[in-house]
Amino acid sequence: MSSEAPEKKTGAAASQPAVVADLQASLQRLDQLANLGRVAANVAHEIKNGLVAINTFMELLLEKSADREMAGVVQRELKRIDNLVTQILRLSAPRTAEVKTVRVHDLLDHSLRLLEHQMKTRLITLKRNYRAPADAVRGDESQLQQAFMNLLLNAVEAMGNNGELAVTTEIITDTDGRRRLKIFIRDTGPGIAPENLSRLFEPFFTTKKNGTGLGLAICQRVVQEHQGSIEVESKDGNGSTFIITLPAE
Ligand SMILES: Nc1ncnc2c1ncn2[C@@H]1O[C@H](COP(=O)(O)OP(=O)(O)OP(=O)(O)O)[C@@H](O)[C@H]1O
Ligand SMILES: [Mg+2]
């Protein structure tokens, strides 16, 4: 009995500085991340300014140039860099939301139109199933569009050639009586490996050669800022479904 007490004491005394050191290390890391965020936001701004000029000159050059193929490659790459920078800015810089009534079906249609060409060339069929009798939510239209676009793009990218993209909506009523709009984006791609499921929403987590890994992180942040939630259901090898739930207006 007498040997038990000192042992415990030693244990507590030894682990306390370790806990403090851990906490200090975590705080330092948070601080570093915050700094990194600020630096990234500044760099992203500078790059974006440069891109505006490059894009303008590109359009002028395109009018003169006969080499459409090469110009197309340059334009595509420019767009990719522009997207990356926009995403980093969205993630790191404080934004002012423009809140109004948003019609989710219209917004989904608009996002799908932007993907029409890509889906056609890759023989991906679209199944629209807007079951929700009302589709109004309160929120920032361009942020919500970005969230939908990121999910739709992921779905299309996951399928390669031949597949089916299903976009479904429905209204549910919570146990507390609040109405919620659910948006399902389902693909027939390869699905998500179980070990990756918990990491999908981490910034910079990607399994793609040219991915930034920011799409889902942004999507989650936008949805959470709209008092909503996002979930994923996927069986490895058997397609994926991303489900966004938002408060209905
Ligand atoms: N519909 C999907 N089917 C299969 N895997 C998916 C799907 N959506 C996301 N993933 C997985 O989640 C990862 C993270 O997705 P996220 O959108 O955040 O980044 P990314 O698509 O890799 O890059 P970015 O969106 O920046 O171009 C993807 O790399 C992929 O492994
Ligand atoms: Mg993505």
PDB file of C-alpha atoms and ligand atoms in Angstrom:
ATOM      1  CA  MET A   1       0.000   0.000   0.000  1.00  0.00           C
ATOM      2  CA  SER A   2       2.812   2.349   0.888  1.00  0.00           C
ATOM      3  CA  SER A   3       4.480   1.689  -2.441  1.00  0.00           C
ATOM      4  CA  GLU A   4       1.298   2.510  -4.378  1.00  0.00           C
ATOM      5  CA  ALA A   5       0.989   6.183  -3.446  1.00  0.00           C
ATOM      6  CA  PRO A   6       4.472   7.345  -4.456  1.00  0.00           C
ATOM      7  CA  GLU A   7       4.157   5.419  -7.707  1.00  0.00           C
ATOM      8  CA  LYS A   8       0.948   7.245  -8.601  1.00  0.00           C
ATOM      9  CA  LYS A   9       2.521  10.572  -7.745  1.00  0.00           C
ATOM     10  CA  THR A  10       5.514   9.885  -9.939  1.00  0.00           C
ATOM     11  CA  GLY A  11       3.181   8.914 -12.785  1.00  0.00           C
ATOM     12  CA  ALA A  12       1.138  12.117 -12.506  1.00  0.00           C
ATOM     13  CA  ALA A  13       4.208  14.294 -12.142  1.00  0.00           C
ATOM     14  CA  ALA A  14       5.785  12.739 -15.181  1.00  0.00           C
ATOM     15  CA  SER A  15       2.717  12.972 -17.407  1.00  0.00           C
ATOM     16  CA  GLN A  16       1.767  16.556 -16.567  1.00  0.00           C
ATOM     17  CA  PRO A  17       4.719  18.254 -18.267  1.00  0.00           C
ATOM     18  CA  ALA A  18       4.145  15.924 -21.213  1.00  0.00           C
ATOM     19  CA  VAL A  19       0.529  17.120 -21.491  1.00  0.00           C
ATOM     20  CA  VAL A  20       1.618  20.756 -21.227  1.00  0.00           C
ATOM     21  CA  ALA A  21       4.296  20.208 -23.851  1.00  0.00           C
ATOM     22  CA  ASP A  22       1.723  18.559 -26.124  1.00  0.00           C
ATOM     23  CA  LEU A  23      -0.650  21.476 -25.669  1.00  0.00           C
ATOM     24  CA  GLN A  24       2.112  23.972 -26.340  1.00  0.00           C
ATOM     25  CA  ALA A  25       3.112  22.112 -29.485  1.00  0.00           C
ATOM     26  CA  SER A  26      -0.538  22.064 -30.648  1.00  0.00           C
ATOM     27  CA  LEU A  27      -0.940  25.779 -29.993  1.00  0.00           C
ATOM     28  CA  GLN A  28       2.274  26.528 -31.828  1.00  0.00           C
ATOM     29  CA  ARG A  29       1.073  24.452 -34.746  1.00  0.00           C
ATOM     30  CA  LEU A  30      -2.275  26.278 -34.788  1.00  0.00           C
ATOM     31  CA  ASP A  31      -0.438  29.574 -34.804  1.00  0.00           C
ATOM     32  CA  GLN A  32       1.756  28.409 -37.668  1.00  0.00           C
ATOM     33  CA  LEU A  33      -1.313  27.283 -39.588  1.00  0.00           C
ATOM     34  CA  ALA A  34      -3.009  30.643 -39.055  1.00  0.00           C
ATOM     35  CA  ASN A  35       0.113  32.407 -40.349  1.00  0.00           C
ATOM     36  CA  LEU A  36       0.311  30.042 -43.278  1.00  0.00           C
ATOM     37  CA  GLY A  37      -3.330  30.823 -44.048  1.00  0.00           C
ATOM     38  CA  ARG A  38      -2.610  34.544 -44.113  1.00  0.00           C
ATOM     39  CA  VAL A  39       0.447  34.073 -46.323  1.00  0.00           C
ATOM     40  CA  ALA A  40      -1.515  31.803 -48.657  1.00  0.00           C
ATOM     41  CA  ALA A  41      -4.296  34.384 -48.917  1.00  0.00           C
ATOM     42  CA  ASN A  42      -1.829  37.127 -49.829  1.00  0.00           C
ATOM     43  CA  VAL A  43      -0.007  34.986 -52.362  1.00  0.00           C
ATOM     44  CA  ALA A  44      -3.298  33.847 -53.858  1.00  0.00           C
ATOM     45  CA  HIS A  45      -4.386  37.477 -54.276  1.00  0.00           C
ATOM     46  CA  GLU A  46      -1.188  38.373 -56.086  1.00  0.00           C
ATOM     47  CA  ILE A  47      -1.459  35.369 -58.386  1.00  0.00           C
ATOM     48  CA  LYS A  48      -5.072  36.204 -59.158  1.00  0.00           C
ATOM     49  CA  ASN A  49      -4.173  39.753 -60.175  1.00  0.00           C
ATOM     50  CA  GLY A  50      -1.495  38.404 -62.489  1.00  0.00           C
ATOM     51  CA  LEU A  51      -3.945  35.946 -63.983  1.00  0.00           C
ATOM     52  CA  VAL A  52      -6.395  38.687 -64.961  1.00  0.00           C
ATOM     53  CA  ALA A  53      -3.697  40.307 -67.107  1.00  0.00           C
ATOM     54  CA  ILE A  54      -2.538  36.979 -68.557  1.00  0.00           C
ATOM     55  CA  ASN A  55      -6.108  36.022 -69.442  1.00  0.00           C
ATOM     56  CA  THR A  56      -6.724  39.308 -71.236  1.00  0.00           C
ATOM     57  CA  PHE A  57      -3.558  38.937 -73.320  1.00  0.00           C
ATOM     58  CA  MET A  58      -4.362  35.298 -74.001  1.00  0.00           C
ATOM     59  CA  GLU A  59      -7.690  36.298 -75.536  1.00  0.00           C
ATOM     60  CA  LEU A  60      -5.949  38.836 -77.777  1.00  0.00           C
ATOM     61  CA  LEU A  61      -3.337  36.268 -78.815  1.00  0.00           C
ATOM     62  CA  LEU A  62      -6.056  33.716 -79.476  1.00  0.00           C
ATOM     63  CA  GLU A  63      -7.675  36.039 -82.008  1.00  0.00           C
ATOM     64  CA  LYS A  64      -4.427  36.083 -83.975  1.00  0.00           C
ATOM     65  CA  SER A  65      -3.142  32.584 -83.420  1.00  0.00           C
ATOM     66  CA  ALA A  66      -3.954  29.685 -85.702  1.00  0.00           C
ATOM     67  CA  ASP A  67      -2.741  27.066 -83.234  1.00  0.00           C
ATOM     68  CA  ARG A  68      -6.044  26.489 -81.498  1.00  0.00           C
ATOM     69  CA  GLU A  69      -4.967  23.258 -79.865  1.00  0.00           C
ATOM     70  CA  MET A  70      -2.024  24.806 -78.062  1.00  0.00           C
ATOM     71  CA  ALA A  71      -4.079  27.817 -77.083  1.00  0.00           C
ATOM     72  CA  GLY A  72      -6.693  25.472 -75.681  1.00  0.00           C
ATOM     73  CA  VAL A  73      -4.127  23.757 -73.482  1.00  0.00           C
ATOM     74  CA  VAL A  74      -2.858  27.074 -72.163  1.00  0.00           C
ATOM     75  CA  GLN A  75      -6.387  28.263 -71.452  1.00  0.00           C
ATOM     76  CA  ARG A  76      -7.280  25.063 -69.647  1.00  0.00           C
ATOM     77  CA  GLU A  77      -4.188  25.271 -67.474  1.00  0.00           C
ATOM     78  CA  LEU A  78      -4.862  28.927 -66.729  1.00  0.00           C
ATOM     79  CA  LYS A  79      -8.355  28.004 -65.664  1.00  0.00           C
ATOM     80  CA  ARG A  80      -6.990  25.287 -63.402  1.00  0.00           C
ATOM     81  CA  ILE A  81      -4.586  27.706 -61.697  1.00  0.00           C
ATOM     82  CA  ASP A  82      -7.377  30.243 -61.394  1.00  0.00           C
ATOM     83  CA  ASN A  83      -9.588  27.611 -59.742  1.00  0.00           C
ATOM     84  CA  LEU A  84      -6.872  26.591 -57.325  1.00  0.00           C
ATOM     85  CA  VAL A  85      -6.197  30.156 -56.316  1.00  0.00           C
ATOM     86  CA  THR A  86      -9.909  30.893 -55.932  1.00  0.00           C
ATOM     87  CA  GLN A  87     -10.279  27.834 -53.725  1.00  0.00           C
ATOM     88  CA  ILE A  88      -7.316  28.807 -51.530  1.00  0.00           C
ATOM     89  CA  LEU A  89      -8.758  32.294 -51.176  1.00  0.00           C
ATOM     90  CA  ARG A  90     -12.166  30.906 -50.252  1.00  0.00           C
ATOM     91  CA  LEU A  91     -10.582  28.688 -47.625  1.00  0.00           C
ATOM     92  CA  SER A  92      -8.195  31.140 -46.043  1.00  0.00           C
ATOM     93  CA  ALA A  93      -9.598  34.629 -46.405  1.00  0.00           C
ATOM     94  CA  PRO A  94     -12.552  36.000 -44.462  1.00  0.00           C
ATOM     95  CA  ARG A  95     -15.525  36.410 -46.763  1.00  0.00           C
ATOM     96  CA  THR A  96     -18.632  38.496 -46.639  1.00  0.00           C
ATOM     97  CA  ALA A  97     -21.702  36.456 -47.362  1.00  0.00           C
ATOM     98  CA  GLU A  98     -24.506  37.885 -49.490  1.00  0.00           C
ATOM     99  CA  VAL A  99     -27.532  36.298 -47.923  1.00  0.00           C
ATOM    100  CA  LYS A 100     -30.811  36.034 -49.824  1.00  0.00           C
ATOM    101  CA  THR A 101     -33.403  33.456 -50.838  1.00  0.00           C
ATOM    102  CA  VAL A 102     -31.751  30.872 -53.053  1.00  0.00           C
ATOM    103  CA  ARG A 103     -33.675  28.472 -55.279  1.00  0.00           C
ATOM    104  CA  VAL A 104     -31.691  25.270 -55.003  1.00  0.00           C
ATOM    105  CA  HIS A 105     -33.226  23.592 -58.068  1.00  0.00           C
ATOM    106  CA  ASP A 106     -32.271  26.560 -60.255  1.00  0.00           C
ATOM    107  CA  LEU A 107     -28.789  26.564 -58.804  1.00  0.00           C
ATOM    108  CA  LEU A 108     -28.374  22.824 -59.417  1.00  0.00           C
ATOM    109  CA  ASP A 109     -29.638  23.255 -63.000  1.00  0.00           C
ATOM    110  CA  HIS A 110     -27.182  26.066 -63.557  1.00  0.00           C
ATOM    111  CA  SER A 111     -24.273  24.017 -62.181  1.00  0.00           C
ATOM    112  CA  LEU A 112     -25.301  21.008 -64.284  1.00  0.00           C
ATOM    113  CA  ARG A 113     -25.386  23.168 -67.419  1.00  0.00           C
ATOM    114  CA  LEU A 114     -21.738  24.022 -66.858  1.00  0.00           C
ATOM    115  CA  LEU A 115     -20.937  20.292 -66.854  1.00  0.00           C
ATOM    116  CA  GLU A 116     -23.170  19.358 -69.802  1.00  0.00           C
ATOM    117  CA  HIS A 117     -20.406  19.287 -72.390  1.00  0.00           C
ATOM    118  CA  GLN A 118     -18.043  17.262 -70.231  1.00  0.00           C
ATOM    119  CA  MET A 119     -20.776  14.745 -69.437  1.00  0.00           C
ATOM    120  CA  LYS A 120     -21.827  14.390 -73.051  1.00  0.00           C
ATOM    121  CA  THR A 121     -18.319  13.656 -74.296  1.00  0.00           C
ATOM    122  CA  ARG A 122     -17.862  11.082 -71.550  1.00  0.00           C
ATOM    123  CA  LEU A 123     -21.232   9.430 -72.102  1.00  0.00           C
ATOM    124  CA  ILE A 124     -22.424  10.135 -68.596  1.00  0.00           C
ATOM    125  CA  THR A 125     -26.187  10.218 -68.270  1.00  0.00           C
ATOM    126  CA  LEU A 126     -27.998  12.531 -65.890  1.00  0.00           C
ATOM    127  CA  LYS A 127     -30.968  11.604 -63.775  1.00  0.00           C
ATOM    128  CA  ARG A 128     -32.644  14.629 -62.230  1.00  0.00           C
ATOM    129  CA  ASN A 129     -35.148  13.799 -59.557  1.00  0.00           C
ATOM    130  CA  TYR A 130     -36.261  17.010 -57.879  1.00  0.00           C
ATOM    131  CA  ARG A 131     -38.821  15.649 -55.437  1.00  0.00           C
ATOM    132  CA  ALA A 132     -38.708  18.553 -52.987  1.00  0.00           C
ATOM    133  CA  PRO A 133     -41.971  20.493 -53.355  1.00  0.00           C
ATOM    134  CA  ALA A 134     -40.182  23.666 -52.223  1.00  0.00           C
ATOM    135  CA  ASP A 135     -36.533  24.430 -52.887  1.00  0.00           C
ATOM    136  CA  ALA A 136     -35.912  27.772 -51.151  1.00  0.00           C
ATOM    137  CA  VAL A 137     -33.075  28.149 -48.660  1.00  0.00           C
ATOM    138  CA  ARG A 138     -31.486  31.269 -47.202  1.00  0.00           C
ATOM    139  CA  GLY A 139     -27.878  31.697 -48.090  1.00  0.00           C
ATOM    140  CA  ASP A 140     -25.105  32.951 -50.299  1.00  0.00           C
ATOM    141  CA  GLU A 141     -25.817  31.860 -53.865  1.00  0.00           C
ATOM    142  CA  SER A 142     -22.263  31.843 -55.166  1.00  0.00           C
ATOM    143  CA  GLN A 143     -20.916  29.965 -52.151  1.00  0.00           C
ATOM    144  CA  LEU A 144     -23.659  27.350 -52.437  1.00  0.00           C
ATOM    145  CA  GLN A 145     -23.013  27.015 -56.144  1.00  0.00           C
ATOM    146  CA  GLN A 146     -19.338  26.436 -55.409  1.00  0.00           C
ATOM    147  CA  ALA A 147     -20.300  23.694 -52.956  1.00  0.00           C
ATOM    148  CA  PHE A 148     -22.599  21.943 -55.464  1.00  0.00           C
ATOM    149  CA  MET A 149     -20.070  22.356 -58.260  1.00  0.00           C
ATOM    150  CA  ASN A 150     -17.325  20.718 -56.187  1.00  0.00           C
ATOM    151  CA  LEU A 151     -19.543  17.700 -55.523  1.00  0.00           C
ATOM    152  CA  LEU A 152     -20.759  17.417 -59.119  1.00  0.00           C
ATOM    153  CA  LEU A 153     -17.217  17.723 -60.460  1.00  0.00           C
ATOM    154  CA  ASN A 154     -15.983  15.035 -58.086  1.00  0.00           C
ATOM    155  CA  ALA A 155     -18.811  12.748 -59.207  1.00  0.00           C
ATOM    156  CA  VAL A 156     -18.032  13.270 -62.898  1.00  0.00           C
ATOM    157  CA  GLU A 157     -14.304  12.882 -62.312  1.00  0.00           C
ATOM    158  CA  ALA A 158     -14.891   9.654 -60.380  1.00  0.00           C
ATOM    159  CA  MET A 159     -16.821   8.043 -63.229  1.00  0.00           C
ATOM    160  CA  GLY A 160     -14.485   8.376 -66.170  1.00  0.00           C
ATOM    161  CA  ASN A 161     -16.493   7.190 -69.174  1.00  0.00           C
ATOM    162  CA  ASN A 162     -20.003   5.757 -68.986  1.00  0.00           C
ATOM    163  CA  GLY A 163     -21.865   6.244 -65.797  1.00  0.00           C
ATOM    164  CA  GLU A 164     -24.897   7.817 -64.249  1.00  0.00           C
ATOM    165  CA  LEU A 165     -25.057  10.983 -62.230  1.00  0.00           C
ATOM    166  CA  ALA A 166     -28.202  11.247 -60.146  1.00  0.00           C
ATOM    167  CA  VAL A 167     -29.240  14.508 -58.502  1.00  0.00           C
ATOM    168  CA  THR A 168     -32.160  14.149 -56.138  1.00  0.00           C
ATOM    169  CA  THR A 169     -33.815  16.508 -53.680  1.00  0.00           C
ATOM    170  CA  GLU A 170     -36.398  16.006 -50.974  1.00  0.00           C
ATOM    171  CA  ILE A 171     -37.859  17.788 -47.982  1.00  0.00           C
ATOM    172  CA  ILE A 172     -37.800  16.140 -44.592  1.00  0.00           C
ATOM    173  CA  THR A 173     -39.174  17.286 -41.258  1.00  0.00           C
ATOM    174  CA  ASP A 174     -36.891  16.974 -38.242  1.00  0.00           C
ATOM    175  CA  THR A 175     -38.046  15.514 -34.946  1.00  0.00           C
ATOM    176  CA  ASP A 176     -38.202  19.116 -33.679  1.00  0.00           C
ATOM    177  CA  GLY A 177     -40.553  20.041 -36.528  1.00  0.00           C
ATOM    178  CA  ARG A 178     -38.040  22.014 -38.643  1.00  0.00           C
ATOM    179  CA  ARG A 179     -38.132  21.441 -42.393  1.00  0.00           C
ATOM    180  CA  ARG A 180     -34.892  20.572 -44.138  1.00  0.00           C
ATOM    181  CA  LEU A 181     -33.955  20.320 -47.776  1.00  0.00           C
ATOM    182  CA  LYS A 182     -31.812  17.329 -48.657  1.00  0.00           C
ATOM    183  CA  ILE A 183     -29.730  17.193 -51.822  1.00  0.00           C
ATOM    184  CA  PHE A 184     -28.313  13.835 -52.940  1.00  0.00           C
ATOM    185  CA  ILE A 185     -25.517  13.683 -55.514  1.00  0.00           C
ATOM    186  CA  ARG A 186     -24.920  10.074 -56.485  1.00  0.00           C
ATOM    187  CA  ASP A 187     -22.436   8.636 -58.945  1.00  0.00           C
ATOM    188  CA  THR A 188     -21.697   5.173 -60.257  1.00  0.00           C
ATOM    189  CA  GLY A 189     -17.918   5.584 -59.900  1.00  0.00           C
ATOM    190  CA  PRO A 190     -15.505   3.320 -58.035  1.00  0.00           C
ATOM    191  CA  GLY A 191     -16.613   4.462 -54.580  1.00  0.00           C
ATOM    192  CA  ILE A 192     -14.321   5.435 -51.720  1.00  0.00           C
ATOM    193  CA  ALA A 193     -11.920   3.149 -49.894  1.00  0.00           C
ATOM    194  CA  PRO A 194     -12.996   2.710 -46.224  1.00  0.00           C
ATOM    195  CA  GLU A 195      -9.650   4.027 -44.947  1.00  0.00           C
ATOM    196  CA  ASN A 196     -10.159   7.275 -46.903  1.00  0.00           C
ATOM    197  CA  LEU A 197     -13.725   7.942 -45.792  1.00  0.00           C
ATOM    198  CA  SER A 198     -12.748   9.765 -42.602  1.00  0.00           C
ATOM    199  CA  ARG A 199     -10.161  11.923 -44.379  1.00  0.00           C
ATOM    200  CA  LEU A 200     -12.195  13.206 -47.334  1.00  0.00           C
ATOM    201  CA  PHE A 201     -13.028  16.585 -45.821  1.00  0.00           C
ATOM    202  CA  GLU A 202      -9.485  17.338 -44.641  1.00  0.00           C
ATOM    203  CA  PRO A 203      -7.940  20.227 -46.562  1.00  0.00           C
ATOM    204  CA  PHE A 204      -5.354  18.973 -49.083  1.00  0.00           C
ATOM    205  CA  PHE A 205      -6.457  15.337 -48.885  1.00  0.00           C
ATOM    206  CA  THR A 206      -6.502  14.094 -52.467  1.00  0.00           C
ATOM    207  CA  THR A 207      -5.985  10.844 -54.367  1.00  0.00           C
ATOM    208  CA  LYS A 208      -5.860  12.648 -57.722  1.00  0.00           C
ATOM    209  CA  LYS A 209      -2.705  13.453 -59.654  1.00  0.00           C
ATOM    210  CA  ASN A 210      -3.766  17.037 -60.233  1.00  0.00           C
ATOM    211  CA  GLY A 211      -6.154  17.499 -57.322  1.00  0.00           C
ATOM    212  CA  THR A 212      -5.747  20.199 -54.706  1.00  0.00           C
ATOM    213  CA  GLY A 213      -7.800  18.326 -52.122  1.00  0.00           C
ATOM    214  CA  LEU A 214      -9.660  21.524 -51.264  1.00  0.00           C
ATOM    215  CA  GLY A 215     -12.992  20.841 -52.974  1.00  0.00           C
ATOM    216  CA  LEU A 216     -14.671  18.934 -50.163  1.00  0.00           C
ATOM    217  CA  ALA A 217     -13.086  21.032 -47.397  1.00  0.00           C
ATOM    218  CA  ILE A 218     -14.651  24.119 -48.986  1.00  0.00           C
ATOM    219  CA  CYS A 219     -17.922  22.337 -49.540  1.00  0.00           C
ATOM    220  CA  GLN A 220     -18.113  21.340 -45.884  1.00  0.00           C
ATOM    221  CA  ARG A 221     -17.270  24.818 -44.697  1.00  0.00           C
ATOM    222  CA  VAL A 222     -19.908  26.441 -46.915  1.00  0.00           C
ATOM    223  CA  VAL A 223     -22.558  23.955 -45.806  1.00  0.00           C
ATOM    224  CA  GLN A 224     -21.710  24.408 -42.119  1.00  0.00           C
ATOM    225  CA  GLU A 225     -21.855  28.196 -42.508  1.00  0.00           C
ATOM    226  CA  HIS A 226     -25.398  27.660 -43.795  1.00  0.00           C
ATOM    227  CA  GLN A 227     -26.304  25.680 -40.638  1.00  0.00           C
ATOM    228  CA  GLY A 228     -26.331  22.529 -42.718  1.00  0.00           C
ATOM    229  CA  SER A 229     -24.451  19.274 -42.799  1.00  0.00           C
ATOM    230  CA  ILE A 230     -22.796  17.043 -45.338  1.00  0.00           C
ATOM    231  CA  GLU A 231     -22.461  13.270 -45.276  1.00  0.00           C
ATOM    232  CA  VAL A 232     -21.110  10.640 -47.580  1.00  0.00           C
ATOM    233  CA  GLU A 233     -22.224   7.093 -48.214  1.00  0.00           C
ATOM    234  CA  SER A 234     -19.980   4.851 -50.221  1.00  0.00           C
ATOM    235  CA  LYS A 235     -19.133   1.249 -50.604  1.00  0.00           C
ATOM    236  CA  ASP A 236     -15.699   0.634 -52.078  1.00  0.00           C
ATOM    237  CA  GLY A 237     -16.281  -0.351 -55.691  1.00  0.00           C
ATOM    238  CA  ASN A 238     -19.921   0.676 -55.684  1.00  0.00           C
ATOM    239  CA  GLY A 239     -20.416   4.390 -56.320  1.00  0.00           C
ATOM    240  CA  SER A 240     -20.734   7.274 -53.875  1.00  0.00           C
ATOM    241  CA  THR A 241     -23.524   9.491 -52.621  1.00  0.00           C
ATOM    242  CA  PHE A 242     -22.885  12.884 -51.054  1.00  0.00           C
ATOM    243  CA  ILE A 243     -25.828  14.273 -49.099  1.00  0.00           C
ATOM    244  CA  ILE A 244     -26.199  17.929 -48.183  1.00  0.00           C
ATOM    245  CA  THR A 245     -28.881  18.912 -45.683  1.00  0.00           C
ATOM    246  CA  LEU A 246     -29.865  22.585 -45.388  1.00  0.00           C
ATOM    247  CA  PRO A 247     -32.562  24.373 -43.382  1.00  0.00           C
ATOM    248  CA  ALA A 248     -35.511  24.969 -45.728  1.00  0.00           C
ATOM    249  CA  GLU A 249     -36.814  28.533 -45.829  1.00  0.00           C
TER     250      GLU A 249
HETATM  251  N1  LIG B   1     -17.599  11.069 -55.892  1.00  0.00           N
HETATM  252  C1  LIG B   1     -16.428  10.579 -55.474  1.00  0.00           C
HETATM  253  N2  LIG B   1     -16.078   9.294 -55.754  1.00  0.00           N
HETATM  254  C2  LIG B   1     -14.899   8.792 -55.329  1.00  0.00           C
HETATM  255  N3  LIG B   1     -13.986   9.481 -54.607  1.00  0.00           N
HETATM  256  C3  LIG B   1     -14.280  10.749 -54.295  1.00  0.00           C
HETATM  257  C4  LIG B   1     -15.503  11.363 -54.703  1.00  0.00           C
HETATM  258  N4  LIG B   1     -15.513  12.620 -54.230  1.00  0.00           N
HETATM  259  C5  LIG B   1     -14.359  12.790 -53.569  1.00  0.00           C
HETATM  260  N5  LIG B   1     -13.606  11.678 -53.614  1.00  0.00           N
HETATM  261  C6  LIG B   1     -12.291  11.473 -52.974  1.00  0.00           C
HETATM  262  O1  LIG B   1     -12.063  12.539 -52.071  1.00  0.00           O
HETATM  263  C7  LIG B   1     -10.841  13.199 -52.386  1.00  0.00           C
HETATM  264  C8  LIG B   1     -10.943  14.651 -51.982  1.00  0.00           C
HETATM  265  O2  LIG B   1     -11.882  15.323 -52.807  1.00  0.00           O
HETATM  266  P1  LIG B   1     -11.739  16.895 -53.002  1.00  0.00           P
HETATM  267  O3  LIG B   1     -12.846  17.344 -53.880  1.00  0.00           O
HETATM  268  O4  LIG B   1     -11.617  17.533 -51.676  1.00  0.00           O
HETATM  269  O5  LIG B   1     -10.340  17.056 -53.707  1.00  0.00           O
HETATM  270  P2  LIG B   1      -9.925  16.619 -55.194  1.00  0.00           P
HETATM  271  O6  LIG B   1     -11.152  16.358 -56.009  1.00  0.00           O
HETATM  272  O7  LIG B   1      -8.946  15.517 -55.077  1.00  0.00           O
HETATM  273  O8  LIG B   1      -9.195  17.907 -55.712  1.00  0.00           O
HETATM  274  P3  LIG B   1      -9.916  19.290 -56.194  1.00  0.00           P
HETATM  275  O9  LIG B   1     -11.348  19.218 -55.807  1.00  0.00           O
HETATM  276  O10 LIG B   1      -9.215  20.344 -55.466  1.00  0.00           O
HETATM  277  O11 LIG B   1      -9.706  19.316 -57.663  1.00  0.00           O
HETATM  278  C9  LIG B   1     -10.628  12.924 -53.859  1.00  0.00           C
HETATM  279  O12 LIG B   1      -9.270  13.015 -54.232  1.00  0.00           O
HETATM  280  C10 LIG B   1     -11.152  11.492 -53.974  1.00  0.00           C
HETATM  281  O13 LIG B   1     -10.207  10.560 -53.535  1.00  0.00           O
HETATM  282 MG    MG B   2     -12.734  17.787 -56.013  1.00  0.00          MG
END
